[in-house]
mmCIF file of C-alpha atoms in Angstrom:
data_model
loop_
_atom_site.group_PDB
_atom_site.id
_atom_site.type_symbol
_atom_site.label_atom_id
_atom_site.label_comp_id
_atom_site.label_asym_id
_atom_site.label_seq_id
_atom_site.Cartn_x
_atom_site.Cartn_y
_atom_site.Cartn_z
ATOM 1 C CA MET A 1 74.840 -25.779 1.601
ATOM 2 C CA PRO A 2 72.475 -22.773 1.020
ATOM 3 C CA SER A 3 69.106 -24.107 0.780
ATOM 4 C CA PRO A 4 66.997 -23.874 -2.461
ATOM 5 C CA ARG A 5 64.972 -21.032 -3.089
ATOM 6 C CA PHE A 6 61.487 -21.070 -3.994
ATOM 7 C CA ALA A 7 59.194 -18.331 -6.336
ATOM 8 C CA MET A 8 57.072 -21.463 -7.088
ATOM 9 C CA ILE A 9 56.203 -24.499 -5.329
ATOM 10 C CA THR A 10 54.653 -26.873 -8.043
ATOM 11 C CA GLU A 11 54.242 -31.285 -7.068
ATOM 12 C CA ALA A 12 56.778 -31.773 -9.469
ATOM 13 C CA ASP A 13 59.171 -29.902 -6.989
ATOM 14 C CA ALA A 14 57.873 -31.146 -3.795
ATOM 15 C CA ARG A 15 58.463 -34.593 -5.336
ATOM 16 C CA THR A 16 61.871 -34.445 -6.363
ATOM 17 C CA LEU A 17 62.760 -32.390 -3.084
ATOM 18 C CA PRO A 18 65.195 -34.513 -0.792
ATOM 19 C CA ILE A 19 62.880 -35.662 2.177
ATOM 20 C CA GLY A 20 63.202 -34.072 5.738
ATOM 21 C CA CYS A 21 64.815 -31.081 3.558
ATOM 22 C CA THR A 22 64.212 -26.896 4.633
ATOM 23 C CA ILE A 23 63.747 -24.756 1.372
ATOM 24 C CA GLU A 24 63.385 -20.811 1.217
ATOM 25 C CA LEU A 25 60.190 -19.224 -0.293
ATOM 26 C CA GLU A 26 60.377 -15.922 -1.758
ATOM 27 C CA LYS A 27 58.384 -13.162 -0.266
ATOM 28 C CA GLY A 28 55.054 -13.435 -2.634
ATOM 29 C CA GLY A 29 55.949 -16.747 -3.883
ATOM 30 C CA HIS A 30 53.480 -19.207 -4.331
ATOM 31 C CA VAL A 31 52.758 -23.069 -3.139
ATOM 32 C CA THR A 32 50.380 -25.156 -5.290
ATOM 33 C CA PRO A 33 47.884 -27.146 -2.820
ATOM 34 C CA LEU A 34 48.454 -30.564 -4.247
ATOM 35 C CA ALA A 35 52.560 -29.406 -3.936
ATOM 36 C CA ARG A 36 51.623 -28.557 0.125
ATOM 37 C CA ASP A 37 49.969 -32.057 0.850
ATOM 38 C CA THR A 38 53.509 -33.724 -0.779
ATOM 39 C CA LEU A 39 55.461 -31.308 0.936
ATOM 40 C CA ARG A 40 53.944 -32.382 4.630
ATOM 41 C CA GLU A 41 54.027 -35.845 3.767
ATOM 42 C CA ARG A 42 57.717 -35.609 2.813
ATOM 43 C CA ARG A 43 58.761 -33.425 5.679
ATOM 44 C CA ILE A 44 59.839 -30.742 4.344
ATOM 45 C CA THR A 45 59.942 -27.087 6.045
ATOM 46 C CA VAL A 46 59.049 -24.090 4.241
ATOM 47 C CA VAL A 47 60.249 -20.848 5.360
ATOM 48 C CA PRO A 48 60.559 -17.236 4.513
ATOM 49 C CA ALA A 49 63.446 -16.034 1.664
ATOM 50 C CA GLY A 50 66.698 -15.186 3.861
ATOM 51 C CA SER A 51 65.520 -16.924 6.796
ATOM 52 C CA VAL A 52 68.023 -20.271 6.814
ATOM 53 C CA ASP A 53 71.575 -19.665 7.735
ATOM 54 C CA PRO A 54 73.352 -21.755 5.409
ATOM 55 C CA ALA A 55 76.107 -21.740 8.312
ATOM 56 C CA LEU A 56 74.035 -23.818 10.810
ATOM 57 C CA PRO A 57 74.236 -27.644 10.712
ATOM 58 C CA ALA A 58 71.384 -28.916 9.041
ATOM 59 C CA ASP A 59 70.710 -31.318 12.365
ATOM 60 C CA LEU A 60 69.848 -28.616 15.000
ATOM 61 C CA ALA A 61 66.076 -28.503 14.537
ATOM 62 C CA PRO A 62 64.285 -30.820 15.546
ATOM 63 C CA VAL A 63 62.909 -33.599 13.015
ATOM 64 C CA SER A 64 59.515 -32.124 11.974
ATOM 65 C CA PRO A 65 56.670 -33.110 12.099
ATOM 66 C CA ILE A 66 56.775 -35.434 14.199
ATOM 67 C CA ARG A 67 55.770 -39.534 12.468
ATOM 68 C CA ARG A 68 57.735 -41.439 15.348
ATOM 69 C CA LEU A 69 57.776 -40.290 19.001
ATOM 70 C CA ALA A 70 58.522 -42.549 22.048
ATOM 71 C CA ILE A 71 56.974 -41.766 25.605
ATOM 72 C CA GLY A 72 57.695 -42.694 29.548
ATOM 73 C CA SER A 73 55.681 -42.124 32.100
ATOM 74 C CA ASP A 74 56.427 -42.619 36.212
ATOM 75 C CA HIS A 75 53.231 -44.599 38.185
ATOM 76 C CA THR A 76 51.853 -41.680 38.734
ATOM 77 C CA GLY A 77 51.562 -40.818 34.752
ATOM 78 C CA LEU A 78 49.947 -43.927 33.801
ATOM 79 C CA ALA A 79 46.727 -42.502 32.970
ATOM 80 C CA HIS A 80 47.990 -39.581 30.798
ATOM 81 C CA LYS A 81 50.236 -41.638 28.869
ATOM 82 C CA ALA A 82 47.775 -44.158 27.683
ATOM 83 C CA ALA A 83 45.224 -41.156 26.851
ATOM 84 C CA ILE A 84 48.552 -39.722 24.816
ATOM 85 C CA VAL A 85 49.172 -42.583 23.190
ATOM 86 C CA ALA A 86 45.847 -43.153 22.084
ATOM 87 C CA HIS A 87 45.575 -39.284 20.817
ATOM 88 C CA LEU A 88 48.448 -39.828 18.749
ATOM 89 C CA ARG A 89 48.408 -43.262 17.280
ATOM 90 C CA GLN A 90 44.571 -41.941 16.501
ATOM 91 C CA GLY A 91 46.465 -38.963 14.444
ATOM 92 C CA GLY A 92 48.965 -41.478 12.354
ATOM 93 C CA VAL A 93 51.796 -41.082 14.496
ATOM 94 C CA SER A 94 54.317 -44.010 15.474
ATOM 95 C CA VAL A 95 54.286 -44.114 19.372
ATOM 96 C CA ASP A 96 56.570 -46.715 21.294
ATOM 97 C CA ASP A 97 55.792 -46.700 24.855
ATOM 98 C CA LEU A 98 58.292 -47.271 26.898
ATOM 99 C CA GLY A 99 56.949 -47.883 30.076
ATOM 100 C CA THR A 100 56.215 -47.779 32.733
ATOM 101 C CA ASP A 101 53.413 -50.077 33.035
ATOM 102 C CA SER A 102 52.297 -50.736 36.271
ATOM 103 C CA THR A 103 51.207 -48.395 39.792
ATOM 104 C CA ASP A 104 54.840 -49.326 41.750
ATOM 105 C CA ALA A 105 56.951 -46.537 41.731
ATOM 106 C CA VAL A 106 59.919 -46.206 38.911
ATOM 107 C CA ASP A 107 62.443 -43.138 39.168
ATOM 108 C CA TYR A 108 61.937 -40.251 36.581
ATOM 109 C CA PRO A 109 65.953 -40.464 35.480
ATOM 110 C CA ASP A 110 65.283 -44.279 34.621
ATOM 111 C CA ILE A 111 62.358 -42.918 32.236
ATOM 112 C CA ALA A 112 63.592 -39.998 31.177
ATOM 113 C CA ALA A 113 66.741 -41.588 30.134
ATOM 114 C CA ARG A 114 65.328 -44.401 28.284
ATOM 115 C CA VAL A 115 63.253 -41.829 26.293
ATOM 116 C CA GLY A 116 66.112 -39.879 25.799
ATOM 117 C CA ARG A 117 68.464 -42.446 24.435
ATOM 118 C CA ALA A 118 65.515 -43.239 21.935
ATOM 119 C CA VAL A 119 65.754 -39.698 20.707
ATOM 120 C CA VAL A 120 69.295 -39.970 20.250
ATOM 121 C CA ARG A 121 69.635 -42.955 18.586
ATOM 122 C CA GLY A 122 66.825 -41.357 16.308
ATOM 123 C CA GLU A 123 64.628 -44.582 16.343
ATOM 124 C CA ALA A 124 61.918 -41.421 17.420
ATOM 125 C CA ASP A 125 61.934 -37.941 16.162
ATOM 126 C CA ALA A 126 61.303 -36.803 19.947
ATOM 127 C CA GLY A 127 59.918 -38.083 23.124
ATOM 128 C CA ILE A 128 57.509 -37.312 25.846
ATOM 129 C CA VAL A 129 58.355 -38.303 29.222
ATOM 130 C CA ILE A 130 55.417 -37.786 32.347
ATOM 131 C CA ASP A 131 56.260 -37.628 35.940
ATOM 132 C CA GLY A 132 54.614 -35.709 38.876
ATOM 133 C CA ALA A 133 55.622 -31.944 38.291
ATOM 134 C CA GLY A 134 57.469 -32.612 35.305
ATOM 135 C CA LEU A 135 60.684 -30.641 36.212
ATOM 136 C CA GLY A 136 62.673 -34.001 37.251
ATOM 137 C CA SER A 137 62.229 -35.626 34.068
ATOM 138 C CA ALA A 138 63.221 -32.026 31.765
ATOM 139 C CA ILE A 139 66.283 -32.216 34.269
ATOM 140 C CA ALA A 140 67.461 -35.587 33.864
ATOM 141 C CA ALA A 141 66.473 -35.620 29.410
ATOM 142 C CA ASN A 142 68.457 -32.422 29.093
ATOM 143 C CA LYS A 143 71.791 -34.938 30.597
ATOM 144 C CA LEU A 144 71.858 -36.501 27.528
ATOM 145 C CA ARG A 145 73.751 -35.053 24.709
ATOM 146 C CA GLY A 146 71.205 -33.826 22.208
ATOM 147 C CA ILE A 147 68.341 -33.713 23.945
ATOM 148 C CA ARG A 148 66.646 -30.306 24.584
ATOM 149 C CA ALA A 149 63.340 -30.891 27.223
ATOM 150 C CA ALA A 150 60.930 -28.623 28.426
ATOM 151 C CA MET A 151 58.768 -28.941 31.263
ATOM 152 C CA CYS A 152 55.692 -27.094 29.567
ATOM 153 C CA ALA A 153 52.417 -26.778 31.623
ATOM 154 C CA THR A 154 50.231 -24.605 28.846
ATOM 155 C CA VAL A 155 49.922 -24.725 25.445
ATOM 156 C CA THR A 156 51.868 -21.275 24.955
ATOM 157 C CA LEU A 157 54.804 -22.096 26.638
ATOM 158 C CA ALA A 158 54.538 -25.859 24.901
ATOM 159 C CA ARG A 159 54.565 -23.887 21.227
ATOM 160 C CA TYR A 160 57.402 -21.729 22.478
ATOM 161 C CA ALA A 161 59.440 -24.449 23.638
ATOM 162 C CA ARG A 162 60.014 -25.854 20.066
ATOM 163 C CA GLU A 163 59.954 -22.810 18.369
ATOM 164 C CA HIS A 164 62.197 -21.262 19.973
ATOM 165 C CA ASN A 165 64.133 -23.662 21.791
ATOM 166 C CA GLY A 166 63.957 -26.541 19.490
ATOM 167 C CA ALA A 167 62.521 -28.719 22.225
ATOM 168 C CA ASN A 168 62.781 -32.540 20.871
ATOM 169 C CA VAL A 169 61.593 -34.061 24.097
ATOM 170 C CA LEU A 170 58.251 -32.780 25.947
ATOM 171 C CA THR A 171 57.811 -33.165 29.443
ATOM 172 C CA LEU A 172 54.151 -33.333 31.680
ATOM 173 C CA GLY A 173 53.414 -32.994 35.323
ATOM 174 C CA SER A 174 50.502 -35.345 35.989
ATOM 175 C CA THR A 175 49.679 -33.623 39.068
ATOM 176 C CA LEU A 176 49.290 -29.992 37.491
ATOM 177 C CA MET A 177 46.583 -31.108 34.715
ATOM 178 C CA ASP A 178 44.158 -34.082 33.580
ATOM 179 C CA PRO A 179 44.964 -35.909 30.180
ATOM 180 C CA ALA A 180 42.536 -34.142 28.150
ATOM 181 C CA ALA A 181 44.711 -31.175 28.946
ATOM 182 C CA ALA A 182 47.690 -32.837 28.338
ATOM 183 C CA ILE A 183 46.491 -33.778 25.034
ATOM 184 C CA GLU A 184 46.082 -29.978 24.028
ATOM 185 C CA ILE A 185 49.612 -29.165 24.892
ATOM 186 C CA VAL A 186 51.553 -32.223 23.325
ATOM 187 C CA ASP A 187 49.543 -31.056 19.882
ATOM 188 C CA ALA A 188 50.425 -27.722 20.282
ATOM 189 C CA TRP A 189 53.976 -28.546 21.353
ATOM 190 C CA ARG A 190 54.154 -31.509 17.882
ATOM 191 C CA SER A 191 52.491 -28.837 15.361
ATOM 192 C CA ALA A 192 55.658 -26.171 16.222
ATOM 193 C CA SER A 193 58.910 -26.357 14.445
ATOM 194 C CA THR A 194 61.741 -24.477 14.994
ATOM 195 C CA THR A 195 62.296 -22.459 12.038
ATOM 196 C CA GLU A 196 63.639 -19.074 12.519
ATOM 197 C CA ALA A 197 67.631 -18.607 12.260
ATOM 198 C CA ARG A 198 67.923 -16.365 15.113
ATOM 199 C CA TYR A 199 66.554 -19.419 17.596
ATOM 200 C CA LEU A 200 68.790 -21.419 15.100
ATOM 201 C CA ARG A 201 71.466 -19.960 16.603
ATOM 202 C CA ARG A 202 71.624 -20.068 20.080
ATOM 203 C CA LEU A 203 70.357 -23.303 19.853
ATOM 204 C CA VAL A 204 74.269 -23.671 17.858
ATOM 205 C CA LYS A 205 75.502 -22.379 21.725
ATOM 206 C CA VAL A 206 73.686 -24.846 23.522
ATOM 207 C CA ARG A 207 75.301 -27.529 21.482
ATOM 208 C CA ARG A 208 78.866 -25.940 22.784
ATOM 209 C CA LEU A 209 77.709 -26.017 26.164
ATOM 210 C CA GLU A 210 77.339 -29.972 25.656
ATOM 211 C CA ASP A 211 80.629 -30.217 23.660
ATOM 212 C CA ALA A 212 82.678 -28.820 26.802
ATOM 213 C CA PHE A 213 80.611 -30.750 28.928
ATOM 214 C CA MET B 1 79.654 -41.498 57.177
ATOM 215 C CA PRO B 2 76.114 -42.039 59.111
ATOM 216 C CA SER B 3 75.366 -38.734 60.048
ATOM 217 C CA PRO B 4 75.003 -37.614 63.752
ATOM 218 C CA ARG B 5 71.760 -38.189 65.606
ATOM 219 C CA PHE B 6 70.904 -36.595 68.477
ATOM 220 C CA ALA B 7 68.227 -36.481 70.883
ATOM 221 C CA MET B 8 68.410 -32.967 72.217
ATOM 222 C CA ILE B 9 70.520 -30.054 70.131
ATOM 223 C CA THR B 10 72.230 -27.695 72.113
ATOM 224 C CA GLU B 11 73.791 -24.187 71.348
ATOM 225 C CA ALA B 12 77.016 -25.975 72.326
ATOM 226 C CA ASP B 13 76.440 -29.080 69.969
ATOM 227 C CA ALA B 14 75.428 -26.638 67.347
ATOM 228 C CA ARG B 15 78.653 -24.480 67.274
ATOM 229 C CA THR B 16 80.829 -27.511 67.196
ATOM 230 C CA LEU B 17 79.329 -29.360 64.368
ATOM 231 C CA PRO B 18 81.247 -29.024 60.917
ATOM 232 C CA ILE B 19 79.274 -25.804 59.113
ATOM 233 C CA GLY B 20 76.998 -26.785 56.127
ATOM 234 C CA CYS B 21 76.692 -30.966 57.628
ATOM 235 C CA THR B 22 73.166 -32.724 57.853
ATOM 236 C CA ILE B 23 72.064 -34.200 61.228
ATOM 237 C CA GLU B 24 69.028 -35.897 62.473
ATOM 238 C CA LEU B 25 67.092 -35.442 65.142
ATOM 239 C CA GLU B 26 65.311 -38.079 67.116
ATOM 240 C CA LYS B 27 61.227 -38.081 67.167
ATOM 241 C CA GLY B 28 60.245 -36.195 70.070
ATOM 242 C CA GLY B 29 64.217 -34.647 70.321
ATOM 243 C CA HIS B 30 64.286 -31.062 70.859
ATOM 244 C CA VAL B 31 66.188 -28.306 69.502
ATOM 245 C CA THR B 32 66.933 -25.294 71.882
ATOM 246 C CA PRO B 33 65.879 -21.409 70.519
ATOM 247 C CA LEU B 34 69.734 -20.885 70.986
ATOM 248 C CA ALA B 35 71.022 -23.583 68.855
ATOM 249 C CA ARG B 36 68.306 -23.156 66.678
ATOM 250 C CA ASP B 37 69.720 -19.579 65.220
ATOM 251 C CA THR B 38 73.548 -21.225 65.315
ATOM 252 C CA LEU B 39 72.128 -23.964 62.974
ATOM 253 C CA ARG B 40 70.832 -21.383 60.369
ATOM 254 C CA GLU B 41 73.792 -19.717 60.478
ATOM 255 C CA ARG B 42 75.745 -22.255 60.629
ATOM 256 C CA ARG B 43 73.865 -23.488 57.346
ATOM 257 C CA ILE B 44 73.876 -27.036 59.299
ATOM 258 C CA THR B 45 70.736 -28.915 58.187
ATOM 259 C CA VAL B 46 67.946 -30.634 60.816
ATOM 260 C CA VAL B 47 66.082 -33.841 59.046
ATOM 261 C CA PRO B 48 64.229 -36.429 60.615
ATOM 262 C CA ALA B 49 65.981 -39.064 62.256
ATOM 263 C CA GLY B 50 66.469 -42.347 59.963
ATOM 264 C CA SER B 51 66.400 -40.117 56.674
ATOM 265 C CA VAL B 52 69.497 -40.338 55.657
ATOM 266 C CA ASP B 53 70.931 -42.855 53.954
ATOM 267 C CA PRO B 54 74.936 -43.345 54.634
ATOM 268 C CA ALA B 55 75.422 -44.583 50.732
ATOM 269 C CA LEU B 56 74.340 -41.043 49.390
ATOM 270 C CA PRO B 57 76.794 -38.761 48.741
ATOM 271 C CA ALA B 58 77.223 -36.070 50.554
ATOM 272 C CA ASP B 59 77.030 -33.134 48.402
ATOM 273 C CA LEU B 60 74.419 -34.407 46.632
ATOM 274 C CA ALA B 61 71.826 -32.350 47.875
ATOM 275 C CA PRO B 62 71.905 -28.443 47.176
ATOM 276 C CA VAL B 63 73.478 -25.782 49.467
ATOM 277 C CA SER B 64 70.989 -24.972 51.770
ATOM 278 C CA PRO B 65 70.367 -22.419 53.175
ATOM 279 C CA ILE B 66 71.554 -20.313 50.205
ATOM 280 C CA ARG B 67 73.756 -17.385 51.192
ATOM 281 C CA ARG B 68 75.542 -16.666 47.734
ATOM 282 C CA LEU B 69 73.628 -16.311 45.008
ATOM 283 C CA ALA B 70 74.278 -15.655 40.698
ATOM 284 C CA ILE B 71 72.370 -14.159 38.827
ATOM 285 C CA GLY B 72 71.681 -13.507 35.144
ATOM 286 C CA SER B 73 68.780 -12.382 32.728
ATOM 287 C CA ASP B 74 68.772 -11.520 29.008
ATOM 288 C CA HIS B 75 67.707 -8.215 27.828
ATOM 289 C CA THR B 76 63.805 -9.003 28.215
ATOM 290 C CA GLY B 77 64.671 -9.763 32.272
ATOM 291 C CA LEU B 78 66.399 -6.324 33.621
ATOM 292 C CA ALA B 79 63.315 -5.025 36.074
ATOM 293 C CA HIS B 80 63.240 -8.877 37.005
ATOM 294 C CA LYS B 81 66.618 -9.659 37.491
ATOM 295 C CA ALA B 82 66.504 -5.841 39.381
ATOM 296 C CA ALA B 83 63.963 -6.267 41.589
ATOM 297 C CA ILE B 84 65.267 -9.943 43.099
ATOM 298 C CA VAL B 85 68.454 -8.708 43.522
ATOM 299 C CA ALA B 86 67.343 -5.716 45.467
ATOM 300 C CA HIS B 87 65.086 -8.311 47.331
ATOM 301 C CA LEU B 88 67.643 -11.012 47.929
ATOM 302 C CA ARG B 89 70.534 -8.405 49.125
ATOM 303 C CA GLN B 90 67.686 -6.680 51.779
ATOM 304 C CA GLY B 91 67.098 -10.718 53.048
ATOM 305 C CA GLY B 92 71.278 -10.758 53.707
ATOM 306 C CA VAL B 93 71.793 -12.814 50.454
ATOM 307 C CA SER B 94 75.094 -12.182 48.517
ATOM 308 C CA VAL B 95 74.209 -11.943 45.026
ATOM 309 C CA ASP B 96 76.710 -12.069 42.161
ATOM 310 C CA ASP B 97 74.830 -10.021 39.237
ATOM 311 C CA LEU B 98 76.268 -11.863 36.076
ATOM 312 C CA GLY B 99 74.512 -9.665 33.510
ATOM 313 C CA THR B 100 72.843 -8.827 30.982
ATOM 314 C CA ASP B 101 73.017 -4.798 31.988
ATOM 315 C CA SER B 102 71.536 -3.281 28.786
ATOM 316 C CA THR B 103 68.418 -3.807 26.399
ATOM 317 C CA ASP B 104 70.460 -5.056 23.824
ATOM 318 C CA ALA B 105 69.748 -8.666 22.734
ATOM 319 C CA VAL B 106 71.616 -11.704 24.333
ATOM 320 C CA ASP B 107 71.829 -15.374 23.481
ATOM 321 C CA TYR B 108 70.262 -17.386 26.772
ATOM 322 C CA PRO B 109 72.393 -20.195 26.495
ATOM 323 C CA ASP B 110 75.435 -17.990 27.462
ATOM 324 C CA ILE B 111 73.646 -16.217 30.485
ATOM 325 C CA ALA B 112 72.519 -19.635 31.467
ATOM 326 C CA ALA B 113 76.092 -20.865 31.169
ATOM 327 C CA ARG B 114 77.777 -18.019 33.114
ATOM 328 C CA VAL B 115 75.366 -18.658 35.969
ATOM 329 C CA GLY B 116 75.817 -22.185 36.084
ATOM 330 C CA ARG B 117 79.328 -22.379 36.068
ATOM 331 C CA ALA B 118 79.646 -19.935 39.198
ATOM 332 C CA VAL B 119 77.572 -22.527 40.952
ATOM 333 C CA VAL B 120 79.868 -25.549 39.473
ATOM 334 C CA ARG B 121 82.926 -23.389 40.739
ATOM 335 C CA GLY B 122 81.175 -22.980 44.119
ATOM 336 C CA GLU B 123 81.183 -19.535 43.985
ATOM 337 C CA ALA B 124 77.930 -19.297 44.373
ATOM 338 C CA ASP B 125 75.077 -21.925 46.368
ATOM 339 C CA ALA B 126 72.446 -21.896 43.736
ATOM 340 C CA GLY B 127 71.748 -19.459 40.539
ATOM 341 C CA ILE B 128 68.676 -17.751 38.980
ATOM 342 C CA VAL B 129 68.233 -17.104 35.252
ATOM 343 C CA ILE B 130 65.723 -15.090 33.525
ATOM 344 C CA ASP B 131 64.436 -14.963 30.225
ATOM 345 C CA GLY B 132 61.556 -14.763 28.116
ATOM 346 C CA ALA B 133 59.945 -17.894 28.952
ATOM 347 C CA GLY B 134 62.745 -19.632 31.162
ATOM 348 C CA LEU B 135 62.747 -22.572 29.284
ATOM 349 C CA GLY B 136 66.012 -22.315 27.372
ATOM 350 C CA SER B 137 67.739 -21.106 30.137
ATOM 351 C CA ALA B 138 66.900 -23.993 32.212
ATOM 352 C CA ILE B 139 68.176 -26.771 29.036
ATOM 353 C CA ALA B 140 71.275 -24.539 28.795
ATOM 354 C CA ALA B 141 72.241 -24.743 32.260
ATOM 355 C CA ASN B 142 71.376 -28.656 32.552
ATOM 356 C CA LYS B 143 74.080 -28.723 29.789
ATOM 357 C CA LEU B 144 76.447 -28.075 32.409
ATOM 358 C CA ARG B 145 77.755 -30.952 34.621
ATOM 359 C CA GLY B 146 76.383 -30.963 38.992
ATOM 360 C CA ILE B 147 73.344 -28.408 37.145
ATOM 361 C CA ARG B 148 69.981 -29.181 38.247
ATOM 362 C CA ALA B 149 67.935 -26.622 36.555
ATOM 363 C CA ALA B 150 64.189 -26.239 36.623
ATOM 364 C CA MET B 151 61.567 -23.157 35.260
ATOM 365 C CA CYS B 152 59.216 -22.392 37.630
ATOM 366 C CA ALA B 153 56.042 -20.383 36.694
ATOM 367 C CA THR B 154 54.101 -21.020 40.039
ATOM 368 C CA VAL B 155 55.485 -20.751 43.701
ATOM 369 C CA THR B 156 54.466 -24.771 44.002
ATOM 370 C CA LEU B 157 56.653 -25.776 41.582
ATOM 371 C CA ALA B 158 59.261 -24.069 42.720
ATOM 372 C CA ARG B 159 58.861 -25.374 46.330
ATOM 373 C CA TYR B 160 58.748 -28.866 44.655
ATOM 374 C CA ALA B 161 61.582 -28.599 42.269
ATOM 375 C CA ARG B 162 64.137 -27.909 45.190
ATOM 376 C CA GLU B 163 62.232 -30.877 47.575
ATOM 377 C CA HIS B 164 62.042 -33.477 45.186
ATOM 378 C CA ASN B 165 64.479 -32.575 42.319
ATOM 379 C CA GLY B 166 67.279 -30.478 43.818
ATOM 380 C CA ALA B 167 67.419 -27.828 41.730
ATOM 381 C CA ASN B 168 70.350 -25.685 42.665
ATOM 382 C CA VAL B 169 69.350 -23.658 39.505
ATOM 383 C CA LEU B 170 65.553 -21.503 38.772
ATOM 384 C CA THR B 171 64.974 -20.159 35.553
ATOM 385 C CA LEU B 172 62.243 -17.694 35.073
ATOM 386 C CA GLY B 173 60.536 -16.671 32.527
ATOM 387 C CA SER B 174 59.892 -12.489 32.398
ATOM 388 C CA THR B 175 56.968 -12.575 30.259
ATOM 389 C CA LEU B 176 54.769 -14.970 32.710
ATOM 390 C CA MET B 177 54.894 -12.792 35.793
ATOM 391 C CA ASP B 178 55.789 -9.494 37.096
ATOM 392 C CA PRO B 179 58.628 -9.074 39.245
ATOM 393 C CA ALA B 180 56.941 -9.376 42.518
ATOM 394 C CA ALA B 181 55.132 -12.483 41.667
ATOM 395 C CA ALA B 182 58.494 -13.781 40.544
ATOM 396 C CA ILE B 183 59.955 -12.817 43.897
ATOM 397 C CA GLU B 184 57.389 -15.028 45.387
ATOM 398 C CA ILE B 185 58.915 -17.712 43.406
ATOM 399 C CA VAL B 186 62.491 -17.468 44.145
ATOM 400 C CA ASP B 187 61.824 -16.960 47.788
ATOM 401 C CA ALA B 188 59.842 -20.406 47.920
ATOM 402 C CA TRP B 189 62.578 -21.988 46.180
ATOM 403 C CA ARG B 190 64.986 -20.627 48.088
ATOM 404 C CA SER B 191 63.593 -21.658 51.731
ATOM 405 C CA ALA B 192 62.907 -25.506 50.508
ATOM 406 C CA SER B 193 65.894 -28.142 50.724
ATOM 407 C CA THR B 194 66.509 -30.952 49.928
ATOM 408 C CA THR B 195 66.527 -33.548 52.913
ATOM 409 C CA GLU B 196 64.502 -37.020 52.063
ATOM 410 C CA ALA B 197 66.521 -39.735 51.136
ATOM 411 C CA ARG B 198 63.723 -41.213 48.912
ATOM 412 C CA TYR B 199 64.442 -37.782 46.629
ATOM 413 C CA LEU B 200 67.988 -37.378 46.761
ATOM 414 C CA ARG B 201 68.182 -41.446 45.802
ATOM 415 C CA ARG B 202 67.144 -40.429 42.363
ATOM 416 C CA LEU B 203 69.896 -37.405 42.226
ATOM 417 C CA VAL B 204 72.624 -40.004 42.447
ATOM 418 C CA LYS B 205 70.799 -41.492 39.221
ATOM 419 C CA VAL B 206 70.904 -37.813 37.399
ATOM 420 C CA ARG B 207 74.635 -37.692 38.296
ATOM 421 C CA ARG B 208 75.161 -41.226 36.824
ATOM 422 C CA LEU B 209 73.508 -39.812 33.591
ATOM 423 C CA GLU B 210 75.709 -36.679 33.815
ATOM 424 C CA ASP B 211 78.429 -39.381 34.247
ATOM 425 C CA ALA B 212 77.658 -41.194 31.572
ATOM 426 C CA PHE B 213 77.308 -37.990 29.044
#
């Protein structure tokens, strides 16, 4: 189904569009300030006219903005997890903390699978997994159908992972950064979205690899 | 099957052990210089006594050292690929260059799948995939059963990816580093191996996620 296309988006439009949908705004088009707030609240994505390919599945792009998030860490990431949970909840995100809660050693594949499954089941819009370097958790989470997990050690990579690669799981290395730096990476990742048709077309190809698994 | 355990490994031992096997060396044990060369040549891994868990599948650890390697890049990684191929061939590694060969845009999932499949089929011991940031290729390659792909932007992460996470595919970001830096990362990754039982046990859990895919 082609996306609705607008030259002007008013508060009334924003109220009546389906929650979570994507709409196109014509070049030089206008969104009223009140409509902008409502669009945000109702999770409606506005993209430039012509950038939506109606042939692409509607559920390819990760849910944006992230309202409900699942988080998990191994025993090395407790401080990072606590800081990120507090930050996100303060920002109005509903966070499901899936452990671990103690310094006893746990295995990254268990934590990554727990977070990934919450996203796959739709219990969370996206997930964060922390282990020593974040690499193992990314490998493990990607072994779940529907998960696109990226280990990001910088703000730039985090934004890129979501804009280009539709990353619905972010993995972090507790040994690579302090909690404050981790929070900056989380914010860069969650404030980006996947809207460009050329990037979405590549996500179709990733899905085909899953179908052939 | 428990690994053979030695107090002393001679050239004669090294010649008769199965190619690619792992053996244990007792504490204070000795490997003769000639045996060392032969072990390397015959891809036999020597680990400290007690570090092999006989309950673990023998094919969990990535093939080490890497003798045959498959490489691919998107249109952004041509210079990096050419430099890595030349470096590896000079070092005696048999390299299969799976493209791309032109600056026409190609999609990272296609290249990652091509390299990953060569590793899965045993045509290569390991693989390297290059795209703009390396993140998309890691997601895509991990969608293949048996592939553990890690995007590594530093030498430390590259060694870690192989020692801890058994990464049999390395992905690199062409926009993150120049070809010389990429070569250093490749060398750190390929000279490391996965031998510790605690890390291998976690790879069993990754495999279980693949079995449940």
